[in-house]
Coordinates of C-alpha atoms and ligand atoms in Angstrom, one line a residue:
X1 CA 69.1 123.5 124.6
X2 CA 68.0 121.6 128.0
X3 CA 66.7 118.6 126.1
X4 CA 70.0 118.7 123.9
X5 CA 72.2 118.9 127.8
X6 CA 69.8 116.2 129.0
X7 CA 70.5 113.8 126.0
X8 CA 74.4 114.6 126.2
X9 CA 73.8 113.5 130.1
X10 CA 71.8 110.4 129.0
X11 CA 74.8 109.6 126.5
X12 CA 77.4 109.9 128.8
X13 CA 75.8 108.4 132.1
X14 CA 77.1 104.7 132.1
X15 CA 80.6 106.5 131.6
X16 CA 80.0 109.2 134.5
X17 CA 78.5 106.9 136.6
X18 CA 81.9 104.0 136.4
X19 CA 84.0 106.7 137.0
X20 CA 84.2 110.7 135.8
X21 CA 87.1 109.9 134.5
X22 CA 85.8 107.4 132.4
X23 CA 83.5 109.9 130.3
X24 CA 86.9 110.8 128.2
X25 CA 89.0 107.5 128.7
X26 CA 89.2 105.9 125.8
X27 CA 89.5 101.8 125.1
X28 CA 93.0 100.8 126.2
X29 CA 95.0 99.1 123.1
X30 CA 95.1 95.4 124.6
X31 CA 98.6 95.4 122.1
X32 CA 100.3 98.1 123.6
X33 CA 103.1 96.2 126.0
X34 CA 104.8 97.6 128.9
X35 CA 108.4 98.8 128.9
X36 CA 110.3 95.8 129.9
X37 CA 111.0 94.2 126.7
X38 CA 112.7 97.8 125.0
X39 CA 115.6 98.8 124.0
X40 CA 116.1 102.2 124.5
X41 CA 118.9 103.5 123.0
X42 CA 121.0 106.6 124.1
X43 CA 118.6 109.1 121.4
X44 CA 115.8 107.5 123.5
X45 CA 114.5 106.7 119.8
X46 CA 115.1 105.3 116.4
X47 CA 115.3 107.0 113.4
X48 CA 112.6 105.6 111.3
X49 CA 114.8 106.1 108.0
X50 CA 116.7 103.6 109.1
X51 CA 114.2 100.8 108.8
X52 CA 112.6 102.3 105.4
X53 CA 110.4 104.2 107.5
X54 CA 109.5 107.6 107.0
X55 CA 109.1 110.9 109.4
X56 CA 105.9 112.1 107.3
X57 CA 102.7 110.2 107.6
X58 CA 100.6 108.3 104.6
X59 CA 98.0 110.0 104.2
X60 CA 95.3 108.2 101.6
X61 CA 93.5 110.2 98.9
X62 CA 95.6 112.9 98.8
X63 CA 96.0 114.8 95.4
X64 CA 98.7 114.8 94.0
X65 CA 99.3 111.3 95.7
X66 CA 101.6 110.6 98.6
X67 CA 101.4 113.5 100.6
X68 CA 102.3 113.1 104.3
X69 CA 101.8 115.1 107.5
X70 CA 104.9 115.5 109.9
X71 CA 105.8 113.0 112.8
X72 CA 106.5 116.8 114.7
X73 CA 106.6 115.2 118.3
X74 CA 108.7 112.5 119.9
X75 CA 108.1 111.0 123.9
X76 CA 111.2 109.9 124.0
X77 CA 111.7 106.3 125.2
X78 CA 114.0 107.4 127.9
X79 CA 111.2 108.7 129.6
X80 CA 108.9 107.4 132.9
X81 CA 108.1 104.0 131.7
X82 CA 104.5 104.6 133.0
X83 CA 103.9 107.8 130.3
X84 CA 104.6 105.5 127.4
X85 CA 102.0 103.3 128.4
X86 CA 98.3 103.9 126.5
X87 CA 96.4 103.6 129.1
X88 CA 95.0 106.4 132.4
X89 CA 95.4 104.8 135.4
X90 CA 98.9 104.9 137.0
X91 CA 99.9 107.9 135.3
X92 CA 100.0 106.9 132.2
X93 CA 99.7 108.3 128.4
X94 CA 96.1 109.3 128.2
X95 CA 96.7 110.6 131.8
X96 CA 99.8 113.0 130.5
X97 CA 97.7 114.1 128.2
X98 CA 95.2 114.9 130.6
X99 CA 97.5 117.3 132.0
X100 CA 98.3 118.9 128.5
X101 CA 95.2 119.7 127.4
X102 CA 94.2 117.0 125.5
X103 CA 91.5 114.0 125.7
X104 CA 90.1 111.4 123.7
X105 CA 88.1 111.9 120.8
X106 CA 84.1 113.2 121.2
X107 CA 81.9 110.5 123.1
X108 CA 84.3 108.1 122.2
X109 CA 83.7 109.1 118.2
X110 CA 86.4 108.5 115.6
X111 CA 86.1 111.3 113.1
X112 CA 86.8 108.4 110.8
X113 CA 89.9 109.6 108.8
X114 CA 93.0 107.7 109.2
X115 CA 96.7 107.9 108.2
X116 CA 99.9 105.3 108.4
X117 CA 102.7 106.0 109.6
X118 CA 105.9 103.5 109.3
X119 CA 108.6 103.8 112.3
X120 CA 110.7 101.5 110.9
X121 CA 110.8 99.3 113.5
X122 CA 109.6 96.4 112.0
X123 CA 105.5 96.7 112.1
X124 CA 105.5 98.0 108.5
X125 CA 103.0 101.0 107.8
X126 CA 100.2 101.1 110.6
X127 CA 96.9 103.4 111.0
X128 CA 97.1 105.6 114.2
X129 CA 96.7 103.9 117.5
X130 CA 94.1 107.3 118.5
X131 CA 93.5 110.6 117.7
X132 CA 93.7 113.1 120.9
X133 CA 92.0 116.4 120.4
X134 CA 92.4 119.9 122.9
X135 CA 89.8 120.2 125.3
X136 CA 89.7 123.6 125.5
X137 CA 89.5 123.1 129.4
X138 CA 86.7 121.0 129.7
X139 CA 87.7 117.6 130.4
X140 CA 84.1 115.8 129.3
X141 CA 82.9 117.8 126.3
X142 CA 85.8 119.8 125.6
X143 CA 86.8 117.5 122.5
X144 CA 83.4 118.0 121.1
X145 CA 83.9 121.4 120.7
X146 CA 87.4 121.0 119.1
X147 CA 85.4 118.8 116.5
X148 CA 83.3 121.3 115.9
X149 CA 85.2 124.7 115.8
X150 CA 88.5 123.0 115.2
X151 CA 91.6 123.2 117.6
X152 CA 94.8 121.1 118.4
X153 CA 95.3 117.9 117.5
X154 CA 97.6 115.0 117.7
X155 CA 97.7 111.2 116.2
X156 CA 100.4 108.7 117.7
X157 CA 102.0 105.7 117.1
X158 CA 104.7 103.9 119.0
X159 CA 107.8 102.7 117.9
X160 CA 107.9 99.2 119.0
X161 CA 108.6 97.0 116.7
X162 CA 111.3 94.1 117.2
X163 CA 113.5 95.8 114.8
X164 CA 113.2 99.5 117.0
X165 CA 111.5 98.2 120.1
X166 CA 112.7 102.2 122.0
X167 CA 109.2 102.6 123.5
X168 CA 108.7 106.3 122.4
X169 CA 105.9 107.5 120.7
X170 CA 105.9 109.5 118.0
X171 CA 103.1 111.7 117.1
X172 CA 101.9 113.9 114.7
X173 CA 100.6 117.6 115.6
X174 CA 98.7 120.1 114.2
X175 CA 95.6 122.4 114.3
X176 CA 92.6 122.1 112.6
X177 CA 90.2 124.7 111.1
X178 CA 86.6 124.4 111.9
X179 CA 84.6 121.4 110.5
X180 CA 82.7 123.6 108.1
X181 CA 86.6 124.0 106.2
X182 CA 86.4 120.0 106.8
X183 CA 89.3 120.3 109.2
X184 CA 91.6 121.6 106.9
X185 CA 94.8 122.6 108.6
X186 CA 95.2 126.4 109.6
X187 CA 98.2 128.4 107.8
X188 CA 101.6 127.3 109.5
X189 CA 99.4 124.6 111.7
X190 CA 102.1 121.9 111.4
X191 CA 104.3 124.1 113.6
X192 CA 102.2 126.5 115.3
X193 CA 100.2 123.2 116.4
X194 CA 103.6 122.1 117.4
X195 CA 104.6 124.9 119.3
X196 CA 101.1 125.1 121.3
X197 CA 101.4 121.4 122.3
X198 CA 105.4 122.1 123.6
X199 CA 103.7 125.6 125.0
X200 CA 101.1 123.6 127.2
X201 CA 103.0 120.4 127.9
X202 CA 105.9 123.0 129.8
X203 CA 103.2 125.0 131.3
X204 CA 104.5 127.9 129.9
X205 CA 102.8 131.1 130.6
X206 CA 103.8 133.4 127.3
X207 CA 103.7 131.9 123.5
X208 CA 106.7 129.8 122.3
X209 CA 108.4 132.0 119.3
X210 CA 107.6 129.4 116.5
X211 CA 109.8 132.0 113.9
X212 CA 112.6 132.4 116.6
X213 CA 112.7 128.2 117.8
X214 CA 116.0 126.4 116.6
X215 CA 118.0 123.4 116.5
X216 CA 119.0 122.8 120.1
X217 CA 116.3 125.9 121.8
X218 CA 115.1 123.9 125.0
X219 CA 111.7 124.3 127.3
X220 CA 110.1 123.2 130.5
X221 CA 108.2 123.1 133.0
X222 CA 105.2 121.0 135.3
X223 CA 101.3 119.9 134.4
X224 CA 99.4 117.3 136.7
X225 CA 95.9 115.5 136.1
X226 CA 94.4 113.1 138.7
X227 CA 96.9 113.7 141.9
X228 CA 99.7 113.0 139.0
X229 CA 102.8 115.5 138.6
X230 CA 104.3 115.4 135.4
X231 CA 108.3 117.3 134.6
X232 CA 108.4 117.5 130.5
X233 CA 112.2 118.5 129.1
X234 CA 111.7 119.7 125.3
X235 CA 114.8 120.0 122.7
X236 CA 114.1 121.3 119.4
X237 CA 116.0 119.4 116.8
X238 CA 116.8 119.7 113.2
X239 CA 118.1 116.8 111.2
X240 CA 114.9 114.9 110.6
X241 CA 112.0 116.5 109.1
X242 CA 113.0 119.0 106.0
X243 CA 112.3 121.9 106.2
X244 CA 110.1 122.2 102.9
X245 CA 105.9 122.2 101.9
X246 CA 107.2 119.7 98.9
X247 CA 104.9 116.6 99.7
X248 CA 103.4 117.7 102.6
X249 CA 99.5 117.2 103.0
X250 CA 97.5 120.5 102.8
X251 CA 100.6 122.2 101.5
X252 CA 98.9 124.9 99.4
X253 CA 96.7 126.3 102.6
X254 CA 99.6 125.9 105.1
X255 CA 102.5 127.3 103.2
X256 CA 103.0 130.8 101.8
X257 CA 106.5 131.8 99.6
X258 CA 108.4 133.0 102.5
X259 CA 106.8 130.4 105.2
X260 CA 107.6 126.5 104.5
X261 CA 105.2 124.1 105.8
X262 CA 107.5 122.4 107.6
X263 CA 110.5 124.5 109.3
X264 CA 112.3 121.2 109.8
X265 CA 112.2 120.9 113.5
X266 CA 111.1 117.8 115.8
X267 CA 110.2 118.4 119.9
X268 CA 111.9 115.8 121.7
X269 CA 110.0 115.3 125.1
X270 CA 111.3 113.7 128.0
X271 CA 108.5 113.2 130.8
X272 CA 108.9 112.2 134.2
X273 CA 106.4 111.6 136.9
X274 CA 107.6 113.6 140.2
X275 CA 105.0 113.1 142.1
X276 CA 102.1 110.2 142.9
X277 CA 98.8 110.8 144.8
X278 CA 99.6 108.6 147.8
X279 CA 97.4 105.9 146.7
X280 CA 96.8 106.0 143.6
X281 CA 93.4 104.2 143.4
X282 CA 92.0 107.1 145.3
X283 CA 91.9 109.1 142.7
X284 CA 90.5 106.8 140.5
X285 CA 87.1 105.2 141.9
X286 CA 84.0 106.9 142.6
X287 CA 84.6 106.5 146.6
X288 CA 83.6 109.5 148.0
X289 CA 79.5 109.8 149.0
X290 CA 78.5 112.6 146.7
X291 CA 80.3 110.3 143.8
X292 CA 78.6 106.9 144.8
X293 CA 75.3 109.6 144.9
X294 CA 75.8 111.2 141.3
X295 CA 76.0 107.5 139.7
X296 CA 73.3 106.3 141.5
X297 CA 71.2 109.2 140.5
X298 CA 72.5 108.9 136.5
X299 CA 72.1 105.0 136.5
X300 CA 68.7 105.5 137.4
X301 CA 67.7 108.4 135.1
X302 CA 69.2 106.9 131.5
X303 CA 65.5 104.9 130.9
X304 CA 63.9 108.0 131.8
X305 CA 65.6 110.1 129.1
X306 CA 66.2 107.4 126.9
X307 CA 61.9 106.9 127.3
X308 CA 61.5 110.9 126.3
Ligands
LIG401 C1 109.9 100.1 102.4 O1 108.7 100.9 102.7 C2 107.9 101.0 101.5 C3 106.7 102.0 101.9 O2 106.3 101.9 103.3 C4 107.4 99.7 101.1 O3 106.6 99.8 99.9 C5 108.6 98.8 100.8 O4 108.1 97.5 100.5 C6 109.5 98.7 102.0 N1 110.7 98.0 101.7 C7 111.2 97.1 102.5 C8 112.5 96.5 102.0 O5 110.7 96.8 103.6
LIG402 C1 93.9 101.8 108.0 O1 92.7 102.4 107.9 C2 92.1 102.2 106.6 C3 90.8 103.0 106.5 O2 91.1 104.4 106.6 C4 91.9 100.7 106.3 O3 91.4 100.6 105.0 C5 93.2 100.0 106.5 O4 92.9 98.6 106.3 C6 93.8 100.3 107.8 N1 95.2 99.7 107.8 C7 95.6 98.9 108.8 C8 97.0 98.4 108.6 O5 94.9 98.6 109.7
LIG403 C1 97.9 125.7 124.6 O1 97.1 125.2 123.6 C2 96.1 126.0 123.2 C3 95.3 125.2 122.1 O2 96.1 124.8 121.1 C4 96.7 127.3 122.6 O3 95.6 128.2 122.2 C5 97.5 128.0 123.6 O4 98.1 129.1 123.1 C6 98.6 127.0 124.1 N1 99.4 127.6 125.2 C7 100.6 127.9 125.0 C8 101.3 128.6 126.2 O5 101.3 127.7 124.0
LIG404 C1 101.5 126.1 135.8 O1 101.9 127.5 135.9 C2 101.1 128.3 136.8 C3 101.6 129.7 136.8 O2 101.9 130.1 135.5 C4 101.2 127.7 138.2 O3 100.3 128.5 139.0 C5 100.8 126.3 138.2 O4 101.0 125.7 139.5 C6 101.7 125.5 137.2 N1 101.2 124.1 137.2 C7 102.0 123.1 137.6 C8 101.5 121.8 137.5 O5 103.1 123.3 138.1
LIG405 C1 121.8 120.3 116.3 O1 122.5 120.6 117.4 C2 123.2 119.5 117.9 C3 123.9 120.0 119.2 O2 123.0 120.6 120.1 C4 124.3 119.1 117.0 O3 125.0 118.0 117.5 C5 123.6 118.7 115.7 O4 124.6 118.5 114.7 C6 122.8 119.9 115.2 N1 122.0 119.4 114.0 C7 122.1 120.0 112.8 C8 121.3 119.3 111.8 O5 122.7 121.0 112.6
LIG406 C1 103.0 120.4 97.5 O1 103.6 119.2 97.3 C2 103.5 118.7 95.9 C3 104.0 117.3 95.9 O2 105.3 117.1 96.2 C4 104.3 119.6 95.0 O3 104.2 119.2 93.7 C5 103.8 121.0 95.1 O4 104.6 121.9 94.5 C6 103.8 121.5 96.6 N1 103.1 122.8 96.7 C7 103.6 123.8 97.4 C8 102.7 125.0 97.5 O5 104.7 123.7 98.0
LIG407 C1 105.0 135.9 97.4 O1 103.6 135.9 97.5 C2 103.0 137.2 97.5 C3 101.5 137.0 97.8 O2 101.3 136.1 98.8 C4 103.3 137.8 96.2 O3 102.8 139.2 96.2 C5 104.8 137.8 95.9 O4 105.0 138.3 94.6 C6 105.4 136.4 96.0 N1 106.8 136.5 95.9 C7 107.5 135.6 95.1 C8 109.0 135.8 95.1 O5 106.9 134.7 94.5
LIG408 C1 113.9 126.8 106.9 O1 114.3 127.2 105.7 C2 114.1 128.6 105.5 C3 114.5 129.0 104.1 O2 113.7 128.3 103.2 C4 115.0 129.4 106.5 O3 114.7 130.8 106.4 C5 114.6 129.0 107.9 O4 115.5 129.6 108.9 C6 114.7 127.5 108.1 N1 114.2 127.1 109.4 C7 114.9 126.4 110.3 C8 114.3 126.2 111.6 O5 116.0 126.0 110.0

């Protein structure tokens, strides 16, 4: 068990010792541009129909073919131009996330499955830009653990296309049985994953009512990562996704004869930052002695484990 912490440590020092933060961050996408070029309309999104794009996912393999998982989530283009950028430092995506719950996936792993989604925004179908997993409250490992024993998790991809350029990302949510049931989907886990996300994104202290939740029911509420406050507004809307199991990936396990697979109901999120740490490099860079210490330490330690 020591030698297995040890090796973890080994693993992880280059990341720990750049920056804590860093043992979670994930690459940046070097595509993803910032929000000067959109057009945001008054939605704050496109609907992908319109561009013969679709609000389910492709997932490949499935049997019978063509079965899709729901595009459940919208972060609305209207919202702090800094959130819809893919990247940690000044408050962005990855750092929302942060706030939620969620990190990138284990050491840096991709689990290796991949779907398309098409936004209709011009870019055609595209695999997801990452998969974010729950951390179950431990920033570092905490997405290993969902790996193993399953948990919450999202895939995204942002409409920003020249056809749909709004910024907002759309992503697709739902929880995952343990890797033993090879991350099936739990019963009702397109919405109850959902629910959860909308549940810690509004900091909300009891369970949303996934049966009770309707077009128009609204949450919100406050989470902050690295000095950064975030305010998330959620509507529930109907009108996009059906509310059906027919064609949905995993609809035999999700689905029961009185409970569809999907209810029909997107989140709309509207994020704002409403508060800063007052410089925000602080937060950021290993500055303080007992930081500047620990990498030290962990720099010079990886040849020594890596030796054992
Ligand atoms: C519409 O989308 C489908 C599936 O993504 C694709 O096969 C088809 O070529 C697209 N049609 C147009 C006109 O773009
Ligand atoms: C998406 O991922 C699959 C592997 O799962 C790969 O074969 C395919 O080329 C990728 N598509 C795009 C557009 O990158
Ligand atoms: C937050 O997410 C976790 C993991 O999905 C879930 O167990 C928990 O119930 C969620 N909290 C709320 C208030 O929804
Ligand atoms: C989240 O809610 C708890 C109480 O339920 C509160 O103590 C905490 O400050 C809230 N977090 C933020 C960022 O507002
Ligand atoms: C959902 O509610 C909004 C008003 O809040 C309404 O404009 C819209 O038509 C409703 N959608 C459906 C599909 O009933
Ligand atoms: C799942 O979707 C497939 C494909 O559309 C459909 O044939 C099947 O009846 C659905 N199963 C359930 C349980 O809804
Ligand atoms: C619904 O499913 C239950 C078992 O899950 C079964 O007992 C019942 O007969 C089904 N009802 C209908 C109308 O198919
Ligand atoms: C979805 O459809 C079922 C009937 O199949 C209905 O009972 C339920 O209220 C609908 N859900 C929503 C959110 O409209």
């Amino acid at each position: 068990m020591a030698a297995m912490s040890l090796f973890f440590l080994a693993l992880c020092a280059p990341a720990l010792a750049a920056s804590h933060y860093d043992a979670r961050a994930p690459t940046p996408n070097p595509l993803w541009r910032r929000g000067s070029s959109r057009n945001v309309p008054p939605a704050g999104f496109y609907d992908p129909r319109n561009g013969n794009g679709s609000w389910l996912t492709s997932v490949p393999d499935t049997f019978p073919a063509g079965l899709g998982e729901p595009l459940n989530a919208i972060i609305l283009g209207s919202s702090d131009s800094s959130v819809l950028v893919d990247q940690q430092t000044d408050g962005g995506w990855r750092n929302y996330m942060f706030s939620v719950g969620f990190g990138s996936e284990c050491l840096g792993q991709h689990d290796g499955s991949n779907q398309g989604a098409n936004l209709g925004d011009g870019n055609g179908l595209l695999n997801q830009t990452a998969v974010l997993r729950w951390d179950y409250g431990d920033p570092v490992f905490g997405t290993c653990t969902e790996t193993v024993e399953g948990g919450n998790h999202i895939r995204y991809w942002t409409q920003d296309g020249k056809k749909a350029d709004s910024g907002a990302i759309f992503v697709a949510v739902s929880y995952e049985k343990p890797i033993a049931d090879q991350h099936d989907i739990i019963f009702d886990g397109y919405n109850l994953g959902r629910d959860w996300f909308v549940g810690n994104a509004t900091n909300q202290s009891s369970l949303v009512p996934t049966t009770q939740v309707t077009n128009g029911s609204t949450y919100s509420g406050q989470t902050s990562y690295g000095g950064y406050t975030y305010h998330t507004d959620v509507t529930y809307v109907s009108g996009f996704l059906p509310n059906t199991s027919i064609g949905v990936n995993h609809n035999l396990t999700v689905s029961s004869n009185t409970t569809n697979a999907l209810d029909g109901l997107v989140v709309l999120l509207n994020v704002q930052i409403v508060s800063k740490p007052s410089s925000a490099g602080i937060a950021l860079s290993p500055t303080r002695p007992w930081q500047l210490l620990l990498s030290a330490l962990l720099t010079a330690s990886v040849p020594a484990f890596l030796l054992l």
